[in-house]
């Protein structure tokens, strides 16, 4: 049996059947997320009062997953997005979580490191985007105007360790800010998927090359976050075969079963799979069979679906 929900930004009221749940927040019967309340963003990278109002209005869905929140300053991908790496941000998010909890809801912060999907104009402070390899993504980024992506700075071994630690610290900050847990964003062409994909990961060390090396970054991030705040407060989002943000995967059917096999023993709260196309359904079912916890599915469909129509 597949535990399922639709979690796209325009899909708000769909059912989750937790017939093999982990623990508390992931067992909520409805989910609402991930979301991007852009009108509430301020010029500083933290949520505003309008964000608290936005999420509180949706508290009745049971479990909210926020918009992408950068775990570190260099993880920011878009202008004015909120982070979880300063005391001011923690305090601002506390206003949001308090508002949601006052309405009886639960809320997870989605930790999203954009990696190469950024620009010095967005980051400021002399920072330059990072990635597994110095491979520029095709396309442009909006930062007041459209600007070309640049080649990221390839992370060193020390830089990778610092990035993993940054996820763990942000998770601890999320709990301090009142979040019930975090969802690690490993989808949609951001840093974690950049490590998974052969098109963006050209490394020849232990972080690149064979499947077992390319999943290492994702697995280590999940382990670090789960160790910091508990596996029951930790979720992971993936998007097999996604091509968004110029991602090119040449071994989707190999990389994701290996990743799921590696994280399953950690006992995280849930695995959130976003289907890029209907053609990945066979892989989705294989991942569901391989993962022993709560499985959240955002399926590729031709129209609205309900419990009876889900795989």
Rosetta silent file (secondary structure, phi, psi, omega in degrees, C-alpha in Angstrom):
SEQUENCE: XXXXXXXXXXXXXXXXXXXXXXXXXXXXXXXXXXXXXXXXXXXXXXXXXXXXXXXXXXXXXXXXXXXXXXXXXXXXXXXXXXXXXXXXXXXXXXXXXXXXXXXXXXXXXXXXXXXXXXXXXXXXXXXXXXXXXXXXXXXXXXXXXXXXXXXXXXXXXXXXXXXXXXXXXXXXXXXXXXXXXXXXXXXXXXXXXXXXXXXXXXXXXXXXXXXXXXXXXXXXXXXXXXXXXXXXXXXXXXXXXXXXXXXXXXXXXXXXXXXXXXXXXXXXXXXXXXXXXXXXXXXXXXXXXXXXXXXXXXXXXXXXXXXXXXX
SCORE:     score description
SCORE:     0.000 S_00000001
   1 L     0.000  136.182 -178.240    0.000    0.000    0.000 S_00000001
   2 L   -98.740  122.133  169.745    1.328    3.411   -0.919 S_00000001
   3 L   -73.489  134.343 -171.691    1.096    6.271    1.563 S_00000001
   4 L  -149.873  156.040  169.471    0.430    9.233   -0.638 S_00000001
   5 L  -159.664  165.204  170.286   -0.348   12.881   -1.005 S_00000001
   6 L  -105.663  124.209 -171.842    0.008   15.560   -3.640 S_00000001
   7 L  -118.242   16.141  177.596    2.438   18.172   -2.404 S_00000001
   8 L   -67.129  161.259 -175.443    2.787   20.576   -5.328 S_00000001
   9 L   -63.845  -22.445  179.919    2.409   24.274   -4.630 S_00000001
  10 L  -107.721   18.912 -178.446   -0.977   24.321   -6.329 S_00000001
  11 L  -127.135  102.662 -163.793   -2.212   21.054   -4.794 S_00000001
  12 L  -110.031  -20.459 -168.300   -3.423   21.680   -1.291 S_00000001
  13 L  -135.791   74.893 -178.354   -5.982   19.182   -0.043 S_00000001
  14 L  -129.583  158.420 -167.467   -5.082   15.582   -0.688 S_00000001
  15 E   -91.261  146.505  170.266   -4.974   12.568    1.582 S_00000001
  16 L  -116.122  124.683  176.830   -2.082   10.735    3.211 S_00000001
  17 L  -101.081  100.367 -176.541   -2.758    7.175    4.344 S_00000001
  18 L   -84.430   65.224 -177.223   -0.170    6.521    7.061 S_00000001
  19 L   -80.301  -11.043  170.793   -0.545    2.757    7.126 S_00000001
  20 L  -136.721   63.128 -173.014    3.184    2.380    7.839 S_00000001
  21 L   -77.729  162.915  170.695    4.034    5.620    9.622 S_00000001
  22 L   -87.701  -86.386 -175.846    7.159    6.549   11.520 S_00000001
  23 L  -144.177 -167.202 -160.483    6.237    9.000   14.251 S_00000001
  24 L   -38.276  -78.053 -165.956    4.287   12.111   15.111 S_00000001
  25 H   -61.219  -35.806 -176.762    4.322   14.912   12.460 S_00000001
  26 H   -69.702   -8.566 -179.136    4.454   12.678    9.402 S_00000001
  27 H   -89.328    2.346 -179.623    1.270   10.938   10.540 S_00000001
  28 L   -62.418  140.642 -174.515   -0.906   13.973    9.914 S_00000001
  29 L   -72.863  -17.828  177.575   -3.830   13.080    7.616 S_00000001
  30 E  -133.041  151.586  176.781   -3.318   16.100    5.334 S_00000001
  31 E  -132.090  152.260 -175.949   -0.252   17.932    4.130 S_00000001
  32 E  -139.950  106.108 -179.341    0.227   21.378    2.706 S_00000001
  33 E   161.749  179.441  -17.263    3.499   22.232    1.075 S_00000001
  34 L   -72.079  155.631 -172.657    6.016   23.116   -0.014 S_00000001
  35 L  -130.667  156.994 -171.963    4.981   26.759   -0.269 S_00000001
  36 L  -136.200   79.304 -176.034    6.456   30.039   -1.365 S_00000001
  37 L   -77.160   71.632 -173.226    4.633   33.046    0.183 S_00000001
  38 H   -57.519  -34.861  179.739    6.511   35.634   -1.881 S_00000001
  39 H   -61.142  -20.394 -177.946    4.381   38.629   -0.841 S_00000001
  40 H   -92.830    1.071  179.971    5.613   38.154    2.722 S_00000001
  41 E   -75.977  139.108  172.256    9.295   38.256    1.929 S_00000001
  42 L   -99.318 -178.670  178.129   11.279   41.200    3.155 S_00000001
  43 L   -76.622  -20.450  172.892   14.548   42.519    1.819 S_00000001
  44 L   -89.829  150.102 -174.616   16.382   40.783    4.637 S_00000001
  45 L   -77.755   61.502  173.980   16.574   36.953    4.419 S_00000001
  46 L  -149.758  157.899 -177.502   13.962   36.185    7.080 S_00000001
  47 E   -71.777  154.964  179.453   10.164   35.796    7.114 S_00000001
  48 L  -105.969  179.151  178.943    7.856   38.704    7.835 S_00000001
  49 H   -61.241  -32.025  179.519    4.597   38.975    9.771 S_00000001
  50 H   -66.671  -31.915  176.584    2.688   38.304    6.556 S_00000001
  51 H   -64.999  -42.543  177.599    4.426   34.920    6.260 S_00000001
  52 H   -59.665  -43.331  178.528    3.193   34.010    9.749 S_00000001
  53 H   -63.717  -42.764 -179.006   -0.338   34.969    8.729 S_00000001
  54 H   -57.958  -51.675 -177.421   -0.046   33.008    5.472 S_00000001
  55 H   -71.247  -36.110  178.447    0.992   29.766    7.130 S_00000001
  56 H   -62.144  -34.250  178.264   -1.401   30.146   10.073 S_00000001
  57 L   -62.972  -21.277 -175.268   -4.276   30.383    7.590 S_00000001
  58 L  -108.868   11.844 -174.931   -3.303   26.906    6.369 S_00000001
  59 H   -63.366  -25.495 -176.616   -2.718   25.256    9.761 S_00000001
  60 H   -69.490  -11.040  178.099   -5.809   23.069    9.480 S_00000001
  61 H   -70.364  -14.868  175.458   -4.095   20.938    6.822 S_00000001
  62 L   102.183  -62.745  177.377   -2.225   19.192    9.632 S_00000001
  63 E  -130.063  120.778  176.269    1.375   19.282    8.374 S_00000001
  64 E  -103.311  137.149  169.456    2.822   22.225    6.464 S_00000001
  65 E  -111.340  125.510 -173.029    6.127   22.058    4.621 S_00000001
  66 E   -73.200  177.546  165.656    7.547   25.535    4.089 S_00000001
  67 E   -60.017  168.334  175.936    9.151   27.132    1.103 S_00000001
  68 E   -64.277  128.590 -177.874   12.826   26.400    0.532 S_00000001
  69 E  -119.399  121.902 -177.130   14.894   27.854    3.383 S_00000001
  70 E   -71.227  132.189 -179.151   18.642   28.229    2.900 S_00000001
  71 L   -76.498  -23.500  179.599   20.654   26.475    5.630 S_00000001
  72 L  -140.380  164.376 -178.565   23.650   28.770    5.139 S_00000001
  73 H   -60.172  -38.942 -176.749   24.251   32.162    3.546 S_00000001
  74 H   -77.962   -6.348  177.529   25.946   30.615    0.515 S_00000001
  75 H   -85.704   -3.619 -177.786   22.989   28.276    0.034 S_00000001
  76 L   -70.421  136.237 -178.375   20.657   31.084   -1.054 S_00000001
  77 L  -113.706  -20.903 -173.438   19.401   30.775   -4.611 S_00000001
  78 L  -138.111  157.071 -177.910   16.903   33.587   -5.118 S_00000001
  79 L   -62.290  138.228  169.785   16.482   37.184   -3.939 S_00000001
  80 L    65.118   20.171  177.076   14.994   37.779   -0.483 S_00000001
  81 L   -80.749  151.405 -174.248   14.458   34.133    0.435 S_00000001
  82 L   -83.089  151.065  177.061   14.540   33.300    4.156 S_00000001
  83 E  -117.526 -179.554  175.053   17.328   31.439    5.924 S_00000001
  84 L  -139.075   50.364 -176.116   17.858   29.562    9.172 S_00000001
  85 L  -132.318   10.132  175.444   21.438   30.504    9.961 S_00000001
  86 L  -135.011  160.901  178.011   21.216   33.648   12.125 S_00000001
  87 H   -62.491  -36.914  179.897   19.652   34.529   15.468 S_00000001
  88 H   -64.192  -39.974  179.144   17.394   37.067   13.742 S_00000001
  89 H   -67.592  -40.648  177.796   16.079   34.405   11.375 S_00000001
  90 H   -59.260  -45.743 -179.482   15.408   31.990   14.220 S_00000001
  91 H   -63.829  -40.025 -179.418   13.424   34.675   16.062 S_00000001
  92 H   -67.689  -40.720  177.886   11.465   35.579   12.927 S_00000001
  93 H   -67.486  -28.922  177.516   10.585   31.946   12.198 S_00000001
  94 H   -59.859  -35.284  176.708    9.449   31.537   15.818 S_00000001
  95 H   -63.454  -36.265  179.830    6.641   33.995   15.044 S_00000001
  96 H   -70.087  -50.604 -176.720    5.601   31.750   12.156 S_00000001
  97 H   -65.636  -37.164  176.836    5.699   28.471   14.071 S_00000001
  98 H   -61.424  -40.630 -179.445    3.900   29.961   17.058 S_00000001
  99 H   -65.320  -40.576  178.862    1.126   31.163   14.744 S_00000001
 100 H   -68.062  -45.083 -179.513    0.759   27.730   13.144 S_00000001
 101 H   -65.057  -33.465  178.301    0.813   25.898   16.470 S_00000001
 102 H   -63.424  -24.902  178.043   -1.773   28.275   17.910 S_00000001
 103 L   -96.777    7.017  175.997   -4.122   27.067   15.165 S_00000001
 104 L    87.100   13.025 -177.550   -3.351   23.416   15.887 S_00000001
 105 L   -95.448  171.839  172.163   -1.036   22.782   12.951 S_00000001
 106 E  -120.949  150.733 -175.771    2.371   21.190   12.513 S_00000001
 107 E  -146.706  130.017  174.357    5.122   22.693   10.365 S_00000001
 108 E  -107.208  142.057  172.036    8.414   21.431    8.891 S_00000001
 109 E   -88.870  131.851  176.836   11.083   23.739    7.470 S_00000001
 110 E   -91.087  112.245 -178.489   12.320   22.714    4.037 S_00000001
 111 E   -86.630  114.460 -173.532   16.122   23.077    4.044 S_00000001
 112 L  -127.563  110.918  172.604   17.207   23.939    0.507 S_00000001
 113 L   -96.286  117.265 -173.704   20.802   24.636   -0.522 S_00000001
 114 L   -74.176  -20.796 -179.332   20.625   25.961   -4.071 S_00000001
 115 L    61.482 -125.883 -176.017   24.232   25.163   -4.916 S_00000001
 116 L   -73.753  -11.000 -179.711   25.063   26.344   -8.439 S_00000001
 117 L   -85.578   68.063 -178.224   21.535   27.731   -8.946 S_00000001
 118 L  -161.176 -170.243 -176.915   22.545   31.127   -7.591 S_00000001
 119 L  -163.936  148.302  175.830   24.674   34.151   -8.440 S_00000001
 120 H   -55.368  -29.191  178.373   27.005   36.581   -6.654 S_00000001
 121 H   -66.227  -28.666  177.528   24.374   39.271   -7.228 S_00000001
 122 H   -83.701  -42.555 -173.796   21.988   37.249   -5.059 S_00000001
 123 H   -73.584  -41.948 -177.135   24.486   36.117   -2.452 S_00000001
 124 L    65.877 -177.747  175.367   26.313   39.410   -1.872 S_00000001
 125 L    61.808   21.391 -179.086   29.169   39.725    0.560 S_00000001
 126 L    74.992    9.993 -179.771   31.698   38.557   -2.003 S_00000001
 127 L   -79.907  150.925  178.453   30.237   35.036   -2.003 S_00000001
 128 L  -127.642  140.644 -179.251   30.233   32.858   -5.113 S_00000001
 129 L   -57.198  151.111  179.569   27.908   29.884   -5.747 S_00000001
 130 E  -120.815  161.522  177.656   29.276   26.416   -5.020 S_00000001
 131 E  -162.448  178.039  177.348   28.621   23.001   -6.486 S_00000001
 132 L   -65.425  -33.967  179.869   30.104   19.531   -6.772 S_00000001
 133 L  -142.085  162.803 -178.476   31.998   20.599   -9.903 S_00000001
 134 L   -83.604   63.814 -178.920   32.693   23.829  -11.770 S_00000001
 135 L  -117.598  113.708 -177.842   29.926   23.193  -14.321 S_00000001
 136 L   -74.527  136.223  173.895   27.690   26.154  -15.096 S_00000001
 137 L   -75.760  149.003  173.830   23.980   25.436  -15.528 S_00000001
 138 L   -71.248  152.404  174.025   22.301   26.615  -18.694 S_00000001
 139 L   109.211 -171.431 -176.305   19.822   29.444  -18.359 S_00000001
 140 E  -131.703  159.088  178.664   19.358   32.646  -16.449 S_00000001
 141 E  -119.196  139.692  177.448   18.447   33.708  -12.922 S_00000001
 142 E   -88.992  120.078  176.176   16.137   36.578  -12.010 S_00000001
 143 L  -139.357   61.727 -172.388   17.763   39.001   -9.591 S_00000001
 144 L    91.138  -38.081  171.230   15.943   42.199  -10.422 S_00000001
 145 L  -145.847  166.715 -179.874   16.785   41.434  -14.034 S_00000001
 146 E   -77.787  129.150  179.197   17.687   38.225  -15.862 S_00000001
 147 E  -131.328  147.384 -179.182   21.362   37.324  -15.515 S_00000001
 148 E   -68.992  141.833  170.383   23.333   34.363  -16.834 S_00000001
 149 L   -64.366  151.823  176.624   24.320   31.613  -14.440 S_00000001
 150 L  -111.795  162.882  172.459   28.038   31.333  -13.744 S_00000001
 151 L   -66.399  131.674  178.923   30.194   28.279  -13.176 S_00000001
 152 L   -74.351  165.717  170.893   30.102   27.486   -9.461 S_00000001
 153 E   -83.606  124.849  179.313   33.179   27.049   -7.318 S_00000001
 154 E   -65.876  129.106 -179.777   33.769   23.324   -6.874 S_00000001
 155 L   -66.602  135.344  171.371   33.526   22.414   -3.213 S_00000001
 156 L   -78.380  172.570  176.655   36.695   21.124   -1.590 S_00000001
 157 H   -59.339  -41.854  177.416   36.600   18.169    0.804 S_00000001
 158 H   -65.681  -37.932  178.864   36.620   20.642    3.696 S_00000001
 159 H   -64.844  -36.764  176.466   33.895   22.661    1.993 S_00000001
 160 H   -64.516  -44.812  178.526   31.719   19.566    1.690 S_00000001
 161 H   -60.640  -40.922  178.841   32.172   18.817    5.391 S_00000001
 162 H   -65.901  -37.364 -179.977   31.256   22.415    6.249 S_00000001
 163 H   -66.842  -42.812  177.153   28.171   22.226    4.021 S_00000001
 164 H   -61.736  -44.614  177.911   26.971   19.021    5.685 S_00000001
 165 H   -62.507  -33.626  178.183   27.542   20.606    9.090 S_00000001
 166 H   -63.854  -38.185  175.162   25.588   23.645    7.892 S_00000001
 167 H   -62.084  -45.039 -178.389   22.538   21.476    7.208 S_00000001
 168 H   -63.765  -42.482  178.900   22.774   19.992   10.707 S_00000001
 169 H   -64.412  -41.592  178.421   23.125   23.400   12.336 S_00000001
 170 H   -63.034  -36.889  177.284   20.175   24.748   10.360 S_00000001
 171 H   -63.670  -43.684  176.634   18.104   21.757   11.499 S_00000001
 172 H   -62.347  -40.531  176.894   18.968   22.514   15.114 S_00000001
 173 H   -62.319  -36.867  179.167   18.073   26.161   14.480 S_00000001
 174 H   -62.127  -44.421  178.420   14.744   25.034   13.010 S_00000001
 175 H   -64.281  -40.562  177.119   13.866   23.148   16.185 S_00000001
 176 H   -61.732  -33.432  179.337   14.932   26.158   18.248 S_00000001
 177 L   -79.324   -1.811  176.018   12.626   28.262   16.075 S_00000001
 178 L    99.632    2.181  177.444    9.732   25.953   16.937 S_00000001
 179 L   -67.242  148.532  178.160    9.548   23.800   13.819 S_00000001
 180 L   -80.838  -12.555  178.752    8.327   20.251   14.321 S_00000001
 181 E   171.372 -172.295  179.361   10.986   18.962   11.947 S_00000001
 182 E  -135.021  150.466  169.106   12.721   19.587    8.635 S_00000001
 183 E  -110.244  121.536  176.908   12.472   18.333    5.088 S_00000001
 184 E   -80.362  122.931 -176.905   15.840   18.104    3.332 S_00000001
 185 E   -86.377  102.662  178.171   15.397   19.307   -0.243 S_00000001
 186 E  -110.415   24.827 -172.184   17.220   16.837   -2.461 S_00000001
 187 L  -122.138 -179.098  165.994   15.166   17.565   -5.571 S_00000001
 188 L    59.141   25.172  172.722   14.630   20.008   -8.454 S_00000001
 189 L    83.022   13.600  177.922   18.257   20.498   -9.423 S_00000001
 190 L   -88.905 -173.198 -163.314   19.557   22.012   -6.196 S_00000001
 191 H   -52.322  -45.860 -177.113   22.793   21.060   -4.459 S_00000001
 192 H   -62.883  -43.289  178.138   21.927   17.537   -3.310 S_00000001
 193 H   -70.422  -27.728  175.122   20.651   16.526   -6.739 S_00000001
 194 H   -60.657  -35.700  175.372   23.674   18.217   -8.300 S_00000001
 195 H   -71.503  -34.591 -178.624   25.805   15.662   -6.450 S_00000001
 196 H   -70.940  -32.901 -168.526   23.550   12.809   -7.579 S_00000001
 197 L   -90.451  135.778 -179.964   23.547   13.731  -11.281 S_00000001
 198 L   -67.331  -26.504 -179.225   26.366   12.901  -13.684 S_00000001
 199 L   -68.753  -27.780 -177.874   25.759   16.090  -15.664 S_00000001
 200 L  -111.302  -13.489 -179.809   26.696   18.325  -12.735 S_00000001
 201 L  -112.943  102.271  179.258   29.006   16.041  -10.747 S_00000001
 202 L  -108.708   19.550 -175.252   32.296   15.420  -12.569 S_00000001
 203 L   -69.475  152.985  177.523   34.319   14.651   -9.455 S_00000001
 204 L  -117.109    8.762  178.026   36.866   11.838   -9.341 S_00000001
 205 L   -97.387 -160.959 -176.395   37.166   11.617   -5.547 S_00000001
 206 L   -70.623   -3.232 -179.684   34.938    9.842   -3.020 S_00000001
 207 L  -105.680    6.511 -178.775   32.107   12.306   -3.774 S_00000001
 208 L  -149.810  173.390  179.348   31.826   11.557   -7.504 S_00000001
 209 L    92.856 -114.773 -177.125   32.032    8.844  -10.137 S_00000001
 210 L   -61.957  160.046 -179.122   30.338    5.566   -9.153 S_00000001
 211 H   -52.723  -45.473 -176.326   26.801    5.514   -7.769 S_00000001
 212 H   -63.709  -24.057  176.070   27.954    4.786   -4.235 S_00000001
 213 H   -82.600  -39.209 -176.925   30.090    7.937   -4.316 S_00000001
 214 H   -73.133  -22.388  175.351   27.476   10.236   -5.837 S_00000001
 215 L   -84.391  -10.370 -171.350   24.868    9.319   -3.218 S_00000001
 216 H   -58.918  -43.449 -177.809   27.366    9.948   -0.417 S_00000001
 217 H   -61.879  -48.543  179.192   26.629   13.661   -0.005 S_00000001
 218 H   -58.824  -44.948 -178.154   22.860   13.108    0.252 S_00000001
 219 H   -64.590  -42.473 -178.887   23.317   10.239    2.708 S_00000001
 220 H   -67.596  -35.142  175.849   25.746   12.192    4.887 S_00000001
 221 H   -64.281  -46.374  179.178   23.396   15.183    5.011 S_00000001
 222 H   -61.055  -44.429  179.217   20.509   12.946    6.090 S_00000001
 223 H   -61.262  -44.007 -176.913   22.677   11.250    8.719 S_00000001
 224 H   -65.229  -43.006  179.796   23.943   14.572   10.084 S_00000001
 225 H   -67.163  -45.052  179.992   20.466   16.100   10.337 S_00000001
 226 H   -62.361  -37.524  178.367   18.949   12.963   11.875 S_00000001
 227 H   -67.944  -31.057 -176.718   21.773   12.820   14.419 S_00000001
 228 H   -78.047  -42.907 -173.442   21.218   16.480   15.308 S_00000001
 229 H  -122.437   -4.193 -178.580   17.440   16.566   15.752 S_00000001
 230 L   102.822  137.232  178.859   16.309   12.940   15.567 S_00000001
 231 H   -62.528  -28.846 -179.379   15.260   10.842   12.559 S_00000001
 232 H   -68.675  -11.641  177.668   11.602   11.244   13.549 S_00000001
 233 H  -107.247   10.959 -171.620   11.933   14.973   12.780 S_00000001
 234 E  -120.904  128.003  172.179   13.723   14.454    9.453 S_00000001
 235 E  -123.250  162.800  177.770   12.276   14.032    5.952 S_00000001
 236 E  -132.688  134.996  176.349   13.919   13.877    2.521 S_00000001
 237 E  -112.124  133.128  177.487   12.555   15.071   -0.801 S_00000001
 238 E  -134.030  161.061  179.932   13.820   13.686   -4.130 S_00000001
 239 L  -141.639   78.414 -178.938   12.749   14.050   -7.777 S_00000001
 240 L   -55.540  136.071  177.503   14.016   11.176   -9.946 S_00000001
 241 L    70.829    8.410  174.691   14.535   12.058  -13.622 S_00000001
 242 L   -61.058  139.414  174.934   13.953   15.752  -12.966 S_00000001
 243 L  -115.066    2.324  179.932   15.566   17.997  -15.577 S_00000001
 244 L   -61.338  144.522 -178.181   14.710   21.294  -13.907 S_00000001
 245 L    62.457   35.454  172.622   17.675   23.616  -13.365 S_00000001
 246 L    60.112   38.898  175.836   19.622   21.882  -16.139 S_00000001
 247 L   -85.564  136.019  176.524   19.986   18.558  -14.344 S_00000001
 248 L  -128.164  110.590  177.006   21.096   15.598  -16.464 S_00000001
 249 L  -104.678  129.873  179.486   20.869   12.140  -14.918 S_00000001
 250 L  -104.636   -6.969 -176.945   22.234    9.206  -16.902 S_00000001
 251 L  -143.269   48.439 -177.992   21.495    6.460  -14.368 S_00000001
 252 H   -53.707  -43.261 -176.255   18.259    7.403  -12.616 S_00000001
 253 H   -69.566  -12.705  177.564   17.184    3.770  -12.232 S_00000001
 254 H  -101.696  -40.466 -171.318   20.423    2.989  -10.396 S_00000001
 255 H   -69.895  -40.041 -174.273   21.087    6.089   -8.308 S_00000001
 256 H   -77.171  -40.147  172.563   17.729    6.368   -6.509 S_00000001
 257 H   -59.785  -37.348  178.105   17.329    2.740   -5.389 S_00000001
 258 H   -65.718  -41.303  178.888   20.883    2.964   -4.022 S_00000001
 259 H   -63.160  -47.052 -178.700   20.066    6.215   -2.212 S_00000001
 260 H   -64.362  -40.543  177.814   16.874    4.840   -0.677 S_00000001
 261 H   -61.119  -34.297 -178.018   18.625    1.648    0.416 S_00000001
 262 H   -76.269  -33.211 -176.756   21.283    3.756    2.145 S_00000001
 263 H   -91.642  -19.531 -175.136   18.901    6.059    4.016 S_00000001
 264 H   -57.166  -41.418 -179.570   16.226    3.534    4.959 S_00000001
 265 L   -65.630  -16.606 -179.642   18.092    2.188    8.020 S_00000001
 266 L   -68.366  -28.571  176.852   18.321    5.728    9.429 S_00000001
 267 L    78.587   38.905 -178.291   14.574    5.610   10.119 S_00000001
 268 L   -68.443  164.327 -174.021   13.617    9.089    8.931 S_00000001
 269 L   -62.480  -39.946 -179.912   10.059   10.385    9.288 S_00000001
 270 E  -165.453  161.127  170.432    9.244   10.149    5.585 S_00000001
 271 E  -115.040  127.032 -177.790   10.514   10.055    2.016 S_00000001
 272 E  -109.875  114.300 -178.599    8.893   12.590   -0.334 S_00000001
 273 E  -109.439  125.090  174.420    9.082   11.647   -4.016 S_00000001
 274 E  -105.342  116.993  179.428    8.164   14.116   -6.757 S_00000001
 275 L   -77.563  126.264  178.814    7.603   12.414  -10.084 S_00000001
 276 L   -75.718  -36.449  179.904    9.110   14.381  -12.968 S_00000001
 277 L  -147.141  160.526  176.618    7.101   12.488  -15.599 S_00000001
 278 H   -62.561  -20.714 -176.691    4.569    9.645  -15.664 S_00000001
 279 H   -67.933  -14.447 -179.120    7.308    7.457  -17.168 S_00000001
 280 H   -90.922    7.255 -174.524    9.043    7.130  -13.780 S_00000001
 281 H   -58.294  -39.532  179.213    6.059    5.351  -12.182 S_00000001
 282 H   -61.753  -40.668  176.873    7.752    1.947  -12.233 S_00000001
 283 H   -66.077  -40.725  177.852   10.722    3.441  -10.387 S_00000001
 284 H   -55.960  -46.162 -179.364    8.373    5.158   -7.933 S_00000001
 285 H   -65.193  -35.841  177.334    6.778    1.828   -7.067 S_00000001
 286 H   -66.700  -39.443  178.383   10.204    0.238   -6.635 S_00000001
 287 H   -66.845  -38.612  178.118   11.262    3.025   -4.276 S_00000001
 288 H   -61.902  -41.326 -179.815    8.047    2.627   -2.298 S_00000001
 289 H   -66.322  -33.696 -176.039    8.713   -1.071   -1.915 S_00000001
 290 H   -79.993  -24.977 -175.720   12.295   -0.383   -0.810 S_00000001
 291 L   -95.890  126.787 -172.281   11.455    2.299    1.750 S_00000001
 292 L   -90.732   -2.180 -178.011   10.025    0.999    5.012 S_00000001
 293 L  -106.195 -164.249  179.165    8.668    4.296    6.343 S_00000001
 294 E   -66.896  132.967 -174.553    6.004    6.812    5.411 S_00000001
 295 E  -117.503  119.374 -179.702    6.092    7.577    1.693 S_00000001
 296 E  -105.799  121.962 -176.294    4.834   10.914    0.386 S_00000001
 297 E  -114.792  127.419  169.963    4.122   10.976   -3.340 S_00000001
 298 E  -107.791   90.249 -168.666    3.690   14.012   -5.557 S_00000001
 299 L   -80.074  151.138  170.176    2.635   12.135   -8.699 S_00000001
 300 L   -83.022  116.323 -176.631    2.857   13.229  -12.311 S_00000001
 301 L  -136.423  168.326  177.618   -0.754   13.108  -13.510 S_00000001
 302 L   -89.363   -8.089 -178.663   -2.969   14.518  -16.214 S_00000001
 303 L  -173.597 -172.928 -178.741   -5.397   15.968  -13.684 S_00000001
 304 L   -60.540  145.272  177.044   -6.579   15.888  -10.060 S_00000001
 305 L  -132.733  161.077  175.530   -6.338   12.555   -8.282 S_00000001
 306 L  -128.882 -173.479 -177.124   -7.570   11.089   -5.035 S_00000001
 307 H   -54.750  -38.838 -176.274   -6.680    8.059   -2.921 S_00000001
 308 H   -72.362  -19.678 -177.289   -8.345    5.581   -5.290 S_00000001
 309 H   -97.759   -6.828 -177.209   -6.398    6.881   -8.289 S_00000001
 310 L   -82.522  155.677 -176.122   -2.932    6.864   -6.740 S_00000001
 311 L   -70.884    0.000    0.000   -0.511    3.982   -7.387 S_00000001
